[in-house]
PDB file of C-alpha atoms and ligand atoms in Angstrom:
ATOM      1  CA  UNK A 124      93.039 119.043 111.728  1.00 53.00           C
ATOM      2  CA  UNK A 125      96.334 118.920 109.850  1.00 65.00           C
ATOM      3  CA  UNK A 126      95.737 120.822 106.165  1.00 65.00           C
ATOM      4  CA  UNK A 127      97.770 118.762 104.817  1.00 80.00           C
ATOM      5  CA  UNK A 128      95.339 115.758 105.523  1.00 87.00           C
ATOM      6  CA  UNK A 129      92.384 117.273 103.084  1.00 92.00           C
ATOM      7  CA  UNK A 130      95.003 117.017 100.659  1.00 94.00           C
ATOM      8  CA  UNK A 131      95.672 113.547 101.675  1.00 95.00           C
ATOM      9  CA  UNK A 132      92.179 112.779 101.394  1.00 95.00           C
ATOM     10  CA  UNK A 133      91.758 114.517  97.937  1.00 97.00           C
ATOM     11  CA  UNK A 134      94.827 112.570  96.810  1.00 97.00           C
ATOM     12  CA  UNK A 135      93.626 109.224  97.541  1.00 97.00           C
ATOM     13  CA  UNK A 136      89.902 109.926  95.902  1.00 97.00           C
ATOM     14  CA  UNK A 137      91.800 110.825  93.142  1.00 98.00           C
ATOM     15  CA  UNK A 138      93.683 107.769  92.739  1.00 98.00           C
ATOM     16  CA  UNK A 139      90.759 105.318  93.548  1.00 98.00           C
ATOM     17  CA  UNK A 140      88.801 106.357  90.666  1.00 98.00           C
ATOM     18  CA  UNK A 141      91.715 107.304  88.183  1.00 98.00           C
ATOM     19  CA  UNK A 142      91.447 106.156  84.688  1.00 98.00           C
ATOM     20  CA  UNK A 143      94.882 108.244  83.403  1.00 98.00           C
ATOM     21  CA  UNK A 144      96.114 105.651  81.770  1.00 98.00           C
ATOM     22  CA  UNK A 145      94.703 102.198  79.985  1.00 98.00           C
ATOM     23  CA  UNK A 146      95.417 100.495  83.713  1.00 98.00           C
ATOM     24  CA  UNK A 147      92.454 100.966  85.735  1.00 98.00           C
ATOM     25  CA  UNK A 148      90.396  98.680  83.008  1.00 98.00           C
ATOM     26  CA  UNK A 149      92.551  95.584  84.779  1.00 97.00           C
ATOM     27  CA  UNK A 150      92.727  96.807  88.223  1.00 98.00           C
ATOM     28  CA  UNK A 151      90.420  95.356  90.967  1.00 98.00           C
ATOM     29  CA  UNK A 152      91.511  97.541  93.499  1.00 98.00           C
ATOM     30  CA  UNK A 153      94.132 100.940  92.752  1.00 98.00           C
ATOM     31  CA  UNK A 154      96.758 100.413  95.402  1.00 98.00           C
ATOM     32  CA  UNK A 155      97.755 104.329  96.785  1.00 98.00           C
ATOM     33  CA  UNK A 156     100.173 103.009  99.259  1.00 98.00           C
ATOM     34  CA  UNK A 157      99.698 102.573 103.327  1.00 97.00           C
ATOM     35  CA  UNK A 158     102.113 103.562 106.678  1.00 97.00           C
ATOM     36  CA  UNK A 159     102.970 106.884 108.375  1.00 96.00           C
ATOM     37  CA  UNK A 160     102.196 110.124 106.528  1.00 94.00           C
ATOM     38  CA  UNK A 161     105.169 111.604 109.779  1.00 93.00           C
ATOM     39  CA  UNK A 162     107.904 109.590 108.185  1.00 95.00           C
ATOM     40  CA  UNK A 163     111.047 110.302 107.613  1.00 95.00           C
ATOM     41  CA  UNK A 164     111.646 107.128 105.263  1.00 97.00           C
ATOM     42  CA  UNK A 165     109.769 106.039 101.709  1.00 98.00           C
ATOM     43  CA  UNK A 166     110.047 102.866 100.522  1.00 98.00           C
ATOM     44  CA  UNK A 167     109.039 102.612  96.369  1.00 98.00           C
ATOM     45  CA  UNK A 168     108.307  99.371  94.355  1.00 98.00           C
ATOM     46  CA  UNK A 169     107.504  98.972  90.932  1.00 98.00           C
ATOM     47  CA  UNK A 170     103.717  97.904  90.968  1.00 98.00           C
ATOM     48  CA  UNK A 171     100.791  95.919  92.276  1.00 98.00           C
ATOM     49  CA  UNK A 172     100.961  92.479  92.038  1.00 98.00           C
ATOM     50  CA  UNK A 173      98.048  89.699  92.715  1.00 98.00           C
ATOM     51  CA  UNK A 174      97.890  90.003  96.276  1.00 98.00           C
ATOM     52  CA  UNK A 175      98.211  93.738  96.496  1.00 98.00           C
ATOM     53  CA  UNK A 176      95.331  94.068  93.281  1.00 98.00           C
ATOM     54  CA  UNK A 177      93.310  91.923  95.841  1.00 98.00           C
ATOM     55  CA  UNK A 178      93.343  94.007  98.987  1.00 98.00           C
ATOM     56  CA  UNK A 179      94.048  97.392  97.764  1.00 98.00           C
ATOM     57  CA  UNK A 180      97.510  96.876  99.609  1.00 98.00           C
ATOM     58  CA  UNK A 181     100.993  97.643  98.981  1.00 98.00           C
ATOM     59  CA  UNK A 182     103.847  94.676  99.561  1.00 98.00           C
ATOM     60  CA  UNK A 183     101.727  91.797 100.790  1.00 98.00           C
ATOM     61  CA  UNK A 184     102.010  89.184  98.813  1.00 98.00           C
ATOM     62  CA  UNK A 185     105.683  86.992  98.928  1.00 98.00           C
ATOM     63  CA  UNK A 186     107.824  90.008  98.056  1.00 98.00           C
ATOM     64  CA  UNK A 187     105.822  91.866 100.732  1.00 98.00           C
ATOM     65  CA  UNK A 188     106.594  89.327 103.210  1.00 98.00           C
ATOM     66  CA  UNK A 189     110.451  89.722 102.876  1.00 98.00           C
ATOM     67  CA  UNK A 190     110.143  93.107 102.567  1.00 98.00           C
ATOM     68  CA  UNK A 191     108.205  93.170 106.152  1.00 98.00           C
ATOM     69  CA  UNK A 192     111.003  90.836 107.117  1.00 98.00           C
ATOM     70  CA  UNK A 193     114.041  92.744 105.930  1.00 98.00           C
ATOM     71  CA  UNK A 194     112.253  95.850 107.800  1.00 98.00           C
ATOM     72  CA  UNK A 195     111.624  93.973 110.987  1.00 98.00           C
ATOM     73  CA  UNK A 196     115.517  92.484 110.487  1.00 97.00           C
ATOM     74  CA  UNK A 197     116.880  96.413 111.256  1.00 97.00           C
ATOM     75  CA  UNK A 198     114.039  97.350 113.801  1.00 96.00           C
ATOM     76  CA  UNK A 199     111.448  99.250 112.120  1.00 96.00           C
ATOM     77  CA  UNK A 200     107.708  98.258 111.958  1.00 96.00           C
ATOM     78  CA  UNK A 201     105.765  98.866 108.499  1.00 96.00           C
ATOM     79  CA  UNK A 202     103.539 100.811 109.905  1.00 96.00           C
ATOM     80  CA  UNK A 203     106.385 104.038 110.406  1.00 96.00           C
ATOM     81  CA  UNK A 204     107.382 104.074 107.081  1.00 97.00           C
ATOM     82  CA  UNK A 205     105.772 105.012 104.587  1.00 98.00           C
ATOM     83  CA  UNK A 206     105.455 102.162 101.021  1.00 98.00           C
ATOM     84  CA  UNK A 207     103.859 102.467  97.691  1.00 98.00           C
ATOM     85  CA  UNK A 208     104.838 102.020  94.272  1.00 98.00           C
ATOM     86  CA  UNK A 209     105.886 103.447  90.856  1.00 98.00           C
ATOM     87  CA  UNK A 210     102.208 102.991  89.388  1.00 98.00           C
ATOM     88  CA  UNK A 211      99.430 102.533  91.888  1.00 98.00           C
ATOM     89  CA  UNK A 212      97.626  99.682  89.547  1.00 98.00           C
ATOM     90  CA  UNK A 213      98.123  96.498  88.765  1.00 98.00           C
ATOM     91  CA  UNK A 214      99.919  95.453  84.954  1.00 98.00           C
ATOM     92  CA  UNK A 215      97.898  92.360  83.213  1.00 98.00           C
ATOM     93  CA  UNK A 216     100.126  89.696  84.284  1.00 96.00           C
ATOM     94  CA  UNK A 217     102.552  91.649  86.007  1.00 95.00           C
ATOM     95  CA  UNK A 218     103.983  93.219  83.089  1.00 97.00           C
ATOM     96  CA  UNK A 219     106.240  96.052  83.794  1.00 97.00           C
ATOM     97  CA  UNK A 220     104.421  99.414  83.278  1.00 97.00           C
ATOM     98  CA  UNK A 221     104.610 100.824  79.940  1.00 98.00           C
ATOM     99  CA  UNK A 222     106.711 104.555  79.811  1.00 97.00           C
ATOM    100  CA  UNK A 223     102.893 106.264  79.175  1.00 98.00           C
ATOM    101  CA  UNK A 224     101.460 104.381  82.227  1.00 98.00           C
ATOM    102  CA  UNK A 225     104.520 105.707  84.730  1.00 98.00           C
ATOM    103  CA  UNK A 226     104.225 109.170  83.430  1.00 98.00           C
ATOM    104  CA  UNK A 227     100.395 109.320  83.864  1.00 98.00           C
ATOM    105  CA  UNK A 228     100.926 108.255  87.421  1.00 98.00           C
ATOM    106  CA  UNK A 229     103.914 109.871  88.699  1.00 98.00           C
ATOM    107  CA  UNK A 230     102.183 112.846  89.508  1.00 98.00           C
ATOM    108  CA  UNK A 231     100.756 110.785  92.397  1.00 98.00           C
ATOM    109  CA  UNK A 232     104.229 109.697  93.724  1.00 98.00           C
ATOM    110  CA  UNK A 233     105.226 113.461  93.740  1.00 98.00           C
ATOM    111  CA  UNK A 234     102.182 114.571  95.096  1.00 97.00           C
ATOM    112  CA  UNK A 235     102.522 111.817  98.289  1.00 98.00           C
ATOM    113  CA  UNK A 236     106.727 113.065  98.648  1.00 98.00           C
ATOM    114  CA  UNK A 237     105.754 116.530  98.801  1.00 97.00           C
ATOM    115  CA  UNK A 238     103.056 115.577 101.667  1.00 96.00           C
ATOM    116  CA  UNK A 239     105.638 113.383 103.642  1.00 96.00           C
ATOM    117  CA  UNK A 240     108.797 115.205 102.809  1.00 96.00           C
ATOM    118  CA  UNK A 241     110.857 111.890 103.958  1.00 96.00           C
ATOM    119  CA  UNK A 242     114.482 112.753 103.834  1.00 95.00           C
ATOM    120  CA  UNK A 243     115.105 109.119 101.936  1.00 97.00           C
ATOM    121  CA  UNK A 244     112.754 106.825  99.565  1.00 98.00           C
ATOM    122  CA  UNK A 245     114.241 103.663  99.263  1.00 98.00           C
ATOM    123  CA  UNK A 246     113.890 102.518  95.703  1.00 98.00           C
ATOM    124  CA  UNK A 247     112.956  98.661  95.821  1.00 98.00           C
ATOM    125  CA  UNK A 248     113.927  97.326  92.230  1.00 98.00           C
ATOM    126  CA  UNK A 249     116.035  99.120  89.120  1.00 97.00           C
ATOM    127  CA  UNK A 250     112.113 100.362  87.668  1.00 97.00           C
ATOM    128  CA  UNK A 251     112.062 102.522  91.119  1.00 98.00           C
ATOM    129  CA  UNK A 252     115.186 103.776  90.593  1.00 98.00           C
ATOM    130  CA  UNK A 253     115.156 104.854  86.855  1.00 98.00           C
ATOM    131  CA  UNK A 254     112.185 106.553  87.487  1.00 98.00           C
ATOM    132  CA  UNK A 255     113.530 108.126  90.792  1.00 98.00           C
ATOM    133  CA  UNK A 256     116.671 109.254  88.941  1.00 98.00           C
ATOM    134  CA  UNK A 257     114.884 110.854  86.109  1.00 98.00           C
ATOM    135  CA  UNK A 258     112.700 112.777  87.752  1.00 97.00           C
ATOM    136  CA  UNK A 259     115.395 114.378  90.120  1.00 98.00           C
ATOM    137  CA  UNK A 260     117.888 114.654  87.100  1.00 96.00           C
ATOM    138  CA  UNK A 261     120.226 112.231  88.304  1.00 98.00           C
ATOM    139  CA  UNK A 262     121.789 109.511  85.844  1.00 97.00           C
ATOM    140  CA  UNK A 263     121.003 106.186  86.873  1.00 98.00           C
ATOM    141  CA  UNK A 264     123.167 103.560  85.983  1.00 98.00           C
ATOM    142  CA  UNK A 265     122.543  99.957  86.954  1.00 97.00           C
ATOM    143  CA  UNK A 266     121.414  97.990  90.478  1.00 98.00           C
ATOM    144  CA  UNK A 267     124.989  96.538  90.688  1.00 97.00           C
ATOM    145  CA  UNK A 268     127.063  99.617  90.751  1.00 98.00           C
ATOM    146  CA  UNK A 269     124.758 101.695  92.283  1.00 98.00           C
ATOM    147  CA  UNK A 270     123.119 100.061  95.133  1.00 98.00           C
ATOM    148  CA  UNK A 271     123.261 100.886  98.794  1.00 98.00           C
ATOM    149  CA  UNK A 272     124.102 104.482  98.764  1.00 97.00           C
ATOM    150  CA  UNK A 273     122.324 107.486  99.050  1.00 96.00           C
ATOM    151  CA  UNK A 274     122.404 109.911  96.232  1.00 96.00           C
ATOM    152  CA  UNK A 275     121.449 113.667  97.153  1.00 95.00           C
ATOM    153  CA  UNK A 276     118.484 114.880  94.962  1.00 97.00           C
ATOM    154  CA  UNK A 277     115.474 117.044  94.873  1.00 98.00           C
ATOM    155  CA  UNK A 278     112.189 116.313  93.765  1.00 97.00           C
ATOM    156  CA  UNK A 279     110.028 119.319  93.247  1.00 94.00           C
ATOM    157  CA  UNK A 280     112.163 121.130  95.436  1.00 94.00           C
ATOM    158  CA  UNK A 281     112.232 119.148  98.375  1.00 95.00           C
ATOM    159  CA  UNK A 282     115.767 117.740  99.672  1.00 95.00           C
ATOM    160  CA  UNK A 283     115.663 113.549  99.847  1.00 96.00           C
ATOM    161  CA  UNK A 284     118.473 111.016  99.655  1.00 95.00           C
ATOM    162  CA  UNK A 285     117.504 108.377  97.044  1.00 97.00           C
ATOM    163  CA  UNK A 286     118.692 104.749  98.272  1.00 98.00           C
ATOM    164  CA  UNK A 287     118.430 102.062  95.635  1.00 98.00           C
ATOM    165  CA  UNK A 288     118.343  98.563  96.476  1.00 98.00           C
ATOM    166  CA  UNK A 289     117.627  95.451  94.632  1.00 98.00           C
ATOM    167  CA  UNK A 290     113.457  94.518  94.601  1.00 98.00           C
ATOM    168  CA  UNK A 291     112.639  91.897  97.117  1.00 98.00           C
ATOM    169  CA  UNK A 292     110.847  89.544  93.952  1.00 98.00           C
ATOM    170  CA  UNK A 293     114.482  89.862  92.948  1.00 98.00           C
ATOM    171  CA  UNK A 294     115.827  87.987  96.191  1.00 98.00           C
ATOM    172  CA  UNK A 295     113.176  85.324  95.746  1.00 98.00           C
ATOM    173  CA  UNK A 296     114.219  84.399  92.448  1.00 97.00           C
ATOM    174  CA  UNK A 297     117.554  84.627  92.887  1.00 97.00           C
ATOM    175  CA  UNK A 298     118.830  84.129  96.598  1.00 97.00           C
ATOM    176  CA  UNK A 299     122.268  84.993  96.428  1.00 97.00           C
ATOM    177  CA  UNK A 300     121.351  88.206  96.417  1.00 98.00           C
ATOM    178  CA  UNK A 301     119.121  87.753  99.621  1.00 98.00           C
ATOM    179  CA  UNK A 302     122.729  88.670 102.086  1.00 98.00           C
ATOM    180  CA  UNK A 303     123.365  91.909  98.807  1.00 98.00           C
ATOM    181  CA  UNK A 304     120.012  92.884 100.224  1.00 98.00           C
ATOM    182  CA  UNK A 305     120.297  92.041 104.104  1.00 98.00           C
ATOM    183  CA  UNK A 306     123.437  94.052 104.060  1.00 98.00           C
ATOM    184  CA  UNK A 307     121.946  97.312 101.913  1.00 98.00           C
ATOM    185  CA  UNK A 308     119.195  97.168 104.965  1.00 98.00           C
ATOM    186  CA  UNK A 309     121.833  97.085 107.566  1.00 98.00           C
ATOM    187  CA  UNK A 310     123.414 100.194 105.976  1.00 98.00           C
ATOM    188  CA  UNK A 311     119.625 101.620 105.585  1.00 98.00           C
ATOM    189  CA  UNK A 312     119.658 101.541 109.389  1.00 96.00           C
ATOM    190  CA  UNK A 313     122.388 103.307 109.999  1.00 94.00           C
ATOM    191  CA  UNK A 314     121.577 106.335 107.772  1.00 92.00           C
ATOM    192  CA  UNK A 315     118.271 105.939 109.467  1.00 90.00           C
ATOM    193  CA  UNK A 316     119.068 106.195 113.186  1.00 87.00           C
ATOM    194  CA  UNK A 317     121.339 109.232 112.372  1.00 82.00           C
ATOM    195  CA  UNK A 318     118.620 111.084 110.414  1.00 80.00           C
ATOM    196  CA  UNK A 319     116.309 110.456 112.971  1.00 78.00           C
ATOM    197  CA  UNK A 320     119.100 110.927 116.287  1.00 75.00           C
ATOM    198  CA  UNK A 321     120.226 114.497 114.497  1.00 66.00           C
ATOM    199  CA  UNK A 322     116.492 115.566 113.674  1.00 65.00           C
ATOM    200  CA  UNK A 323     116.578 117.974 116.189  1.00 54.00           C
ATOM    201  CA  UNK A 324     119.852 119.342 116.010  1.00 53.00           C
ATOM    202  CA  UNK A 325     121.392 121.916 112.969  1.00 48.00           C
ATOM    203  CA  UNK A 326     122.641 119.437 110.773  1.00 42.00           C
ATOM    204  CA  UNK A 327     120.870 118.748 107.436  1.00 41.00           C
ATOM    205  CA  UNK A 328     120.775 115.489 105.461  1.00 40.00           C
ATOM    206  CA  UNK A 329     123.737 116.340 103.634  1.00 42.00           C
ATOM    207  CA  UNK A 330     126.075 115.634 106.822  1.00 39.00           C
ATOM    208  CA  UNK A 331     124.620 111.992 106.805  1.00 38.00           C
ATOM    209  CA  UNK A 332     126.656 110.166 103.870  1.00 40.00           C
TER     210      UNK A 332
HETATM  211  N1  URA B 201     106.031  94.329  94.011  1.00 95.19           N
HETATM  212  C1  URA B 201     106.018  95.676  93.940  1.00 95.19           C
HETATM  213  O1  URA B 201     106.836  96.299  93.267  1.00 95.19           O
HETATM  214  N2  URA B 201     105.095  96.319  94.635  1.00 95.19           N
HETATM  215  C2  URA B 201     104.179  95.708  95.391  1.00 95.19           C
HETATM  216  O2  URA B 201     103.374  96.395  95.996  1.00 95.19           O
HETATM  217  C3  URA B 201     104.216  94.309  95.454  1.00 95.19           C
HETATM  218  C4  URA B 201     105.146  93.635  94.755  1.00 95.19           C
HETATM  219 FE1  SF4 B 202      95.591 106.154  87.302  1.00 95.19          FE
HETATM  220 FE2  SF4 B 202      98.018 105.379  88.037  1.00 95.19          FE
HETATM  221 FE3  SF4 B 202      96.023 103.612  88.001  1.00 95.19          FE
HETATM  222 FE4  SF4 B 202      96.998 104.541  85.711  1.00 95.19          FE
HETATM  223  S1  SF4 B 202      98.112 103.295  87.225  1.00 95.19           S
HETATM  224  S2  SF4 B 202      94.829 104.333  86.227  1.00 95.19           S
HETATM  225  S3  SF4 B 202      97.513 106.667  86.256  1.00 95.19           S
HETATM  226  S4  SF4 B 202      96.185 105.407  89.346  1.00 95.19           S
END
Protein backbone atom coordinates (compact mmCIF):
# COMPACT_ATOMS: atom_id res chain seq x y z
CA UNK A 1 0.00 0.00 0.00
CA UNK A 2 0.87 3.61 -0.77
CA UNK A 3 2.60 5.23 2.69
CA UNK A 4 1.24 8.04 2.00
CA UNK A 5 -2.35 6.54 2.51
CA UNK A 6 -1.71 5.75 6.50
CA UNK A 7 -1.15 9.28 6.56
CA UNK A 8 -4.29 9.86 4.75
CA UNK A 9 -6.03 7.76 7.08
CA UNK A 10 -4.42 9.40 10.22
CA UNK A 11 -5.37 12.76 8.72
CA UNK A 12 -8.94 12.18 8.35
CA UNK A 13 -9.31 10.50 12.10
CA UNK A 14 -7.85 13.49 13.08
CA UNK A 15 -10.22 15.78 11.61
CA UNK A 16 -13.42 13.73 12.46
CA UNK A 17 -12.94 14.05 16.05
CA UNK A 18 -11.14 17.56 16.17
CA UNK A 19 -12.24 19.98 18.72
CA UNK A 20 -9.22 22.79 17.83
CA UNK A 21 -11.32 25.35 17.77
CA UNK A 22 -14.99 26.34 19.38
CA UNK A 23 -16.49 24.72 15.85
CA UNK A 24 -16.94 21.17 16.36
CA UNK A 25 -19.67 22.07 19.30
CA UNK A 26 -22.04 23.10 16.04
CA UNK A 27 -20.89 20.63 13.59
CA UNK A 28 -23.00 17.50 12.79
CA UNK A 29 -20.65 16.07 10.61
CA UNK A 30 -16.62 17.64 10.07
CA UNK A 31 -16.42 17.83 6.32
CA UNK A 32 -12.41 16.71 5.35
CA UNK A 33 -13.03 17.05 1.72
CA UNK A 34 -13.66 14.08 -1.06
CA UNK A 35 -12.09 13.31 -4.93
CA UNK A 36 -8.69 12.02 -6.14
CA UNK A 37 -5.78 11.98 -3.69
CA UNK A 38 -3.57 11.55 -7.76
CA UNK A 39 -4.67 15.01 -8.71
CA UNK A 40 -3.07 17.44 -10.20
CA UNK A 41 -5.89 20.17 -9.42
CA UNK A 42 -7.40 21.48 -5.77
CA UNK A 43 -10.33 23.20 -5.64
CA UNK A 44 -10.78 25.33 -1.96
CA UNK A 45 -14.05 26.91 -0.58
CA UNK A 46 -14.60 28.73 2.40
CA UNK A 47 -16.72 26.28 4.64
CA UNK A 48 -19.49 23.80 5.21
CA UNK A 49 -22.73 24.86 4.65
CA UNK A 50 -26.25 22.98 5.54
CA UNK A 51 -26.07 20.41 3.06
CA UNK A 52 -22.41 19.64 3.36
CA UNK A 53 -22.86 19.69 7.67
CA UNK A 54 -25.55 17.04 6.70
CA UNK A 55 -23.61 14.47 4.72
CA UNK A 56 -20.14 15.02 5.78
CA UNK A 57 -19.67 16.34 2.08
CA UNK A 58 -17.92 19.04 0.43
CA UNK A 59 -19.94 21.33 -2.39
CA UNK A 60 -23.34 19.67 -2.44
CA UNK A 61 -25.72 21.79 -1.63
CA UNK A 62 -26.75 24.80 -4.49
CA UNK A 63 -23.23 26.21 -4.69
CA UNK A 64 -22.08 22.58 -5.04
CA UNK A 65 -24.34 22.03 -7.83
CA UNK A 66 -22.84 24.89 -10.01
CA UNK A 67 -19.68 24.11 -8.97
CA UNK A 68 -20.26 20.32 -10.36
CA UNK A 69 -21.70 22.17 -13.31
CA UNK A 70 -18.97 24.68 -14.05
CA UNK A 71 -16.55 21.45 -13.72
CA UNK A 72 -18.60 19.30 -16.01
CA UNK A 73 -18.88 22.71 -18.43
CA UNK A 74 -14.75 22.26 -19.17
CA UNK A 75 -14.72 18.34 -19.05
CA UNK A 76 -13.62 17.21 -15.78
CA UNK A 77 -15.65 14.91 -13.42
CA UNK A 78 -15.56 15.73 -9.49
CA UNK A 79 -14.37 12.77 -8.74
CA UNK A 80 -10.47 13.71 -10.37
CA UNK A 81 -10.08 16.63 -8.55
CA UNK A 82 -9.60 16.96 -5.49
CA UNK A 83 -12.34 19.78 -3.16
CA UNK A 84 -12.45 20.83 0.39
CA UNK A 85 -12.52 23.92 2.21
CA UNK A 86 -10.78 26.63 4.32
CA UNK A 87 -12.25 25.13 7.70
CA UNK A 88 -13.55 21.59 7.57
CA UNK A 89 -16.75 22.54 9.96
CA UNK A 90 -19.64 24.14 9.64
CA UNK A 91 -20.04 28.21 11.11
CA UNK A 92 -23.55 28.66 13.15
CA UNK A 93 -25.48 30.11 10.43
CA UNK A 94 -22.94 30.22 7.94
CA UNK A 95 -20.96 32.83 9.45
CA UNK A 96 -17.61 33.31 7.98
CA UNK A 97 -14.91 31.61 10.15
CA UNK A 98 -13.44 33.66 12.75
CA UNK A 99 -9.26 34.38 12.16
CA UNK A 100 -8.71 31.73 15.41
CA UNK A 101 -10.99 29.10 13.74
CA UNK A 102 -8.89 29.27 10.14
CA UNK A 103 -5.63 29.15 11.92
CA UNK A 104 -6.61 26.12 14.11
CA UNK A 105 -7.55 24.35 10.94
CA UNK A 106 -5.16 25.23 8.35
CA UNK A 107 -2.83 22.79 9.41
CA UNK A 108 -5.28 20.31 7.82
CA UNK A 109 -5.34 22.11 4.39
CA UNK A 110 -1.45 21.95 4.41
CA UNK A 111 -1.30 18.64 5.58
CA UNK A 112 -3.90 17.36 2.50
CA UNK A 113 -1.49 19.80 -0.26
CA UNK A 114 1.54 18.22 0.88
CA UNK A 115 -0.21 14.61 0.33
CA UNK A 116 -1.61 15.60 -3.20
CA UNK A 117 1.07 17.97 -4.30
CA UNK A 118 -1.53 19.40 -7.08
CA UNK A 119 0.35 21.85 -9.18
CA UNK A 120 -2.91 24.39 -8.84
CA UNK A 121 -5.74 24.85 -5.97
CA UNK A 122 -8.33 26.82 -7.28
CA UNK A 123 -9.45 29.22 -4.62
CA UNK A 124 -13.42 29.36 -4.80
CA UNK A 125 -14.34 32.76 -3.01
CA UNK A 126 -11.95 35.93 -1.75
CA UNK A 127 -11.87 33.86 2.09
CA UNK A 128 -9.88 31.01 -0.05
CA UNK A 129 -7.77 33.28 -1.45
CA UNK A 130 -6.67 35.53 1.53
CA UNK A 131 -5.92 32.62 3.29
CA UNK A 132 -4.09 30.99 0.25
CA UNK A 133 -2.06 34.19 -0.21
CA UNK A 134 -0.99 34.47 3.34
CA UNK A 135 0.18 31.39 3.88
CA UNK A 136 2.45 31.34 0.67
CA UNK A 137 3.49 35.06 1.34
CA UNK A 138 1.83 36.45 -1.50
CA UNK A 139 -0.27 39.82 -1.18
CA UNK A 140 -3.70 39.33 -2.04
CA UNK A 141 -5.57 42.05 -3.25
CA UNK A 142 -9.22 41.78 -4.22
CA UNK A 143 -11.50 39.06 -6.45
CA UNK A 144 -11.86 41.77 -9.18
CA UNK A 145 -8.32 42.49 -10.02
CA UNK A 146 -7.03 39.37 -9.28
CA UNK A 147 -9.12 36.67 -10.62
CA UNK A 148 -8.36 34.12 -13.28
CA UNK A 149 -4.68 33.91 -13.15
CA UNK A 150 -2.33 31.78 -11.67
CA UNK A 151 0.08 33.18 -9.20
CA UNK A 152 3.38 31.04 -8.58
CA UNK A 153 3.72 30.14 -4.82
CA UNK A 154 4.92 27.59 -2.42
CA UNK A 155 3.30 26.19 0.40
CA UNK A 156 5.56 24.33 2.72
CA UNK A 157 7.86 23.95 0.05
CA UNK A 158 5.93 22.48 -2.53
CA UNK A 159 5.58 24.41 -6.03
CA UNK A 160 1.53 25.18 -6.85
CA UNK A 161 -0.07 27.86 -8.99
CA UNK A 162 -2.83 29.53 -6.90
CA UNK A 163 -5.98 30.37 -9.23
CA UNK A 164 -8.57 32.57 -7.60
CA UNK A 165 -11.96 32.74 -8.79
CA UNK A 166 -15.11 34.18 -7.53
CA UNK A 167 -17.21 31.48 -4.97
CA UNK A 168 -20.01 29.80 -6.78
CA UNK A 169 -22.71 31.20 -3.70
CA UNK A 170 -21.34 34.37 -5.25
CA UNK A 171 -22.81 33.56 -8.86
CA UNK A 172 -26.11 32.60 -7.29
CA UNK A 173 -26.63 35.76 -5.69
CA UNK A 174 -25.46 37.76 -8.14
CA UNK A 175 -25.64 36.28 -11.80
CA UNK A 176 -23.81 38.62 -13.75
CA UNK A 177 -21.00 37.25 -12.57
CA UNK A 178 -22.15 33.63 -13.57
CA UNK A 179 -20.28 34.31 -17.57
CA UNK A 180 -16.93 36.22 -14.97
CA UNK A 181 -16.99 32.69 -13.67
CA UNK A 182 -17.80 30.47 -16.88
CA UNK A 183 -14.96 32.26 -18.52
CA UNK A 184 -12.23 31.91 -15.38
CA UNK A 185 -13.23 27.95 -15.88
CA UNK A 186 -12.59 28.08 -19.53
CA UNK A 187 -9.13 29.56 -18.82
CA UNK A 188 -8.85 26.83 -15.82
CA UNK A 189 -9.00 24.31 -18.67
CA UNK A 190 -6.53 25.42 -20.57
CA UNK A 191 -3.82 25.66 -17.85
CA UNK A 192 -5.19 22.28 -17.03
CA UNK A 193 -4.79 20.28 -20.26
CA UNK A 194 -1.21 21.74 -20.58
CA UNK A 195 -0.19 20.72 -17.03
CA UNK A 196 -1.51 17.51 -17.54
CA UNK A 197 -0.32 17.15 -21.72
CA UNK A 198 3.46 18.33 -20.48
CA UNK A 199 3.42 16.01 -17.26
CA UNK A 200 5.70 13.83 -18.74
CA UNK A 201 7.96 15.95 -20.49
CA UNK A 202 10.93 18.49 -18.77
CA UNK A 203 8.96 21.41 -18.40
CA UNK A 204 7.86 22.56 -14.91
CA UNK A 205 4.75 24.56 -13.97
CA UNK A 206 6.46 27.69 -14.38
CA UNK A 207 6.40 27.35 -18.38
CA UNK A 208 2.49 27.17 -18.09
CA UNK A 209 1.40 30.99 -17.56
N1 LIG B 1 -19.53 26.68 0.24
C1 LIG B 1 -18.24 26.42 0.55
O1 LIG B 1 -17.40 27.30 0.63
N2 LIG B 1 -17.91 25.15 0.75
C2 LIG B 1 -18.77 24.14 0.67
O2 LIG B 1 -18.36 23.01 0.87
C3 LIG B 1 -20.10 24.44 0.35
C4 LIG B 1 -20.46 25.72 0.14
FE1 LIG C 1 -11.10 21.15 14.10
FE2 LIG C 1 -11.15 22.54 11.85
FE3 LIG C 1 -13.42 21.56 12.85
FE4 LIG C 1 -12.20 23.57 14.08
S1 LIG C 1 -13.10 23.62 12.01
S2 LIG C 1 -13.04 21.75 15.06
S3 LIG C 1 -10.03 23.09 13.73
S4 LIG C 1 -11.68 20.36 12.07
Amino acid sequence: MNPSSDEWRRLIEEIMKCRKCPLYKYRRNPVPGEGSLETDIMFVGEAPGAREDETGRPFVGSAGKLLTKLLEGIGIRRKDVFITNIVKCRPPRNRDPTDEEINACLPYLIRQIKLIKPRVIVALGRHAARVLFRISGLRWENMSRMHGRGYDAYIDNIHVKIYPTYHPAAALYYPKLLPVLEEDFNKLKDIITRVRRDKTSKKTILDYF
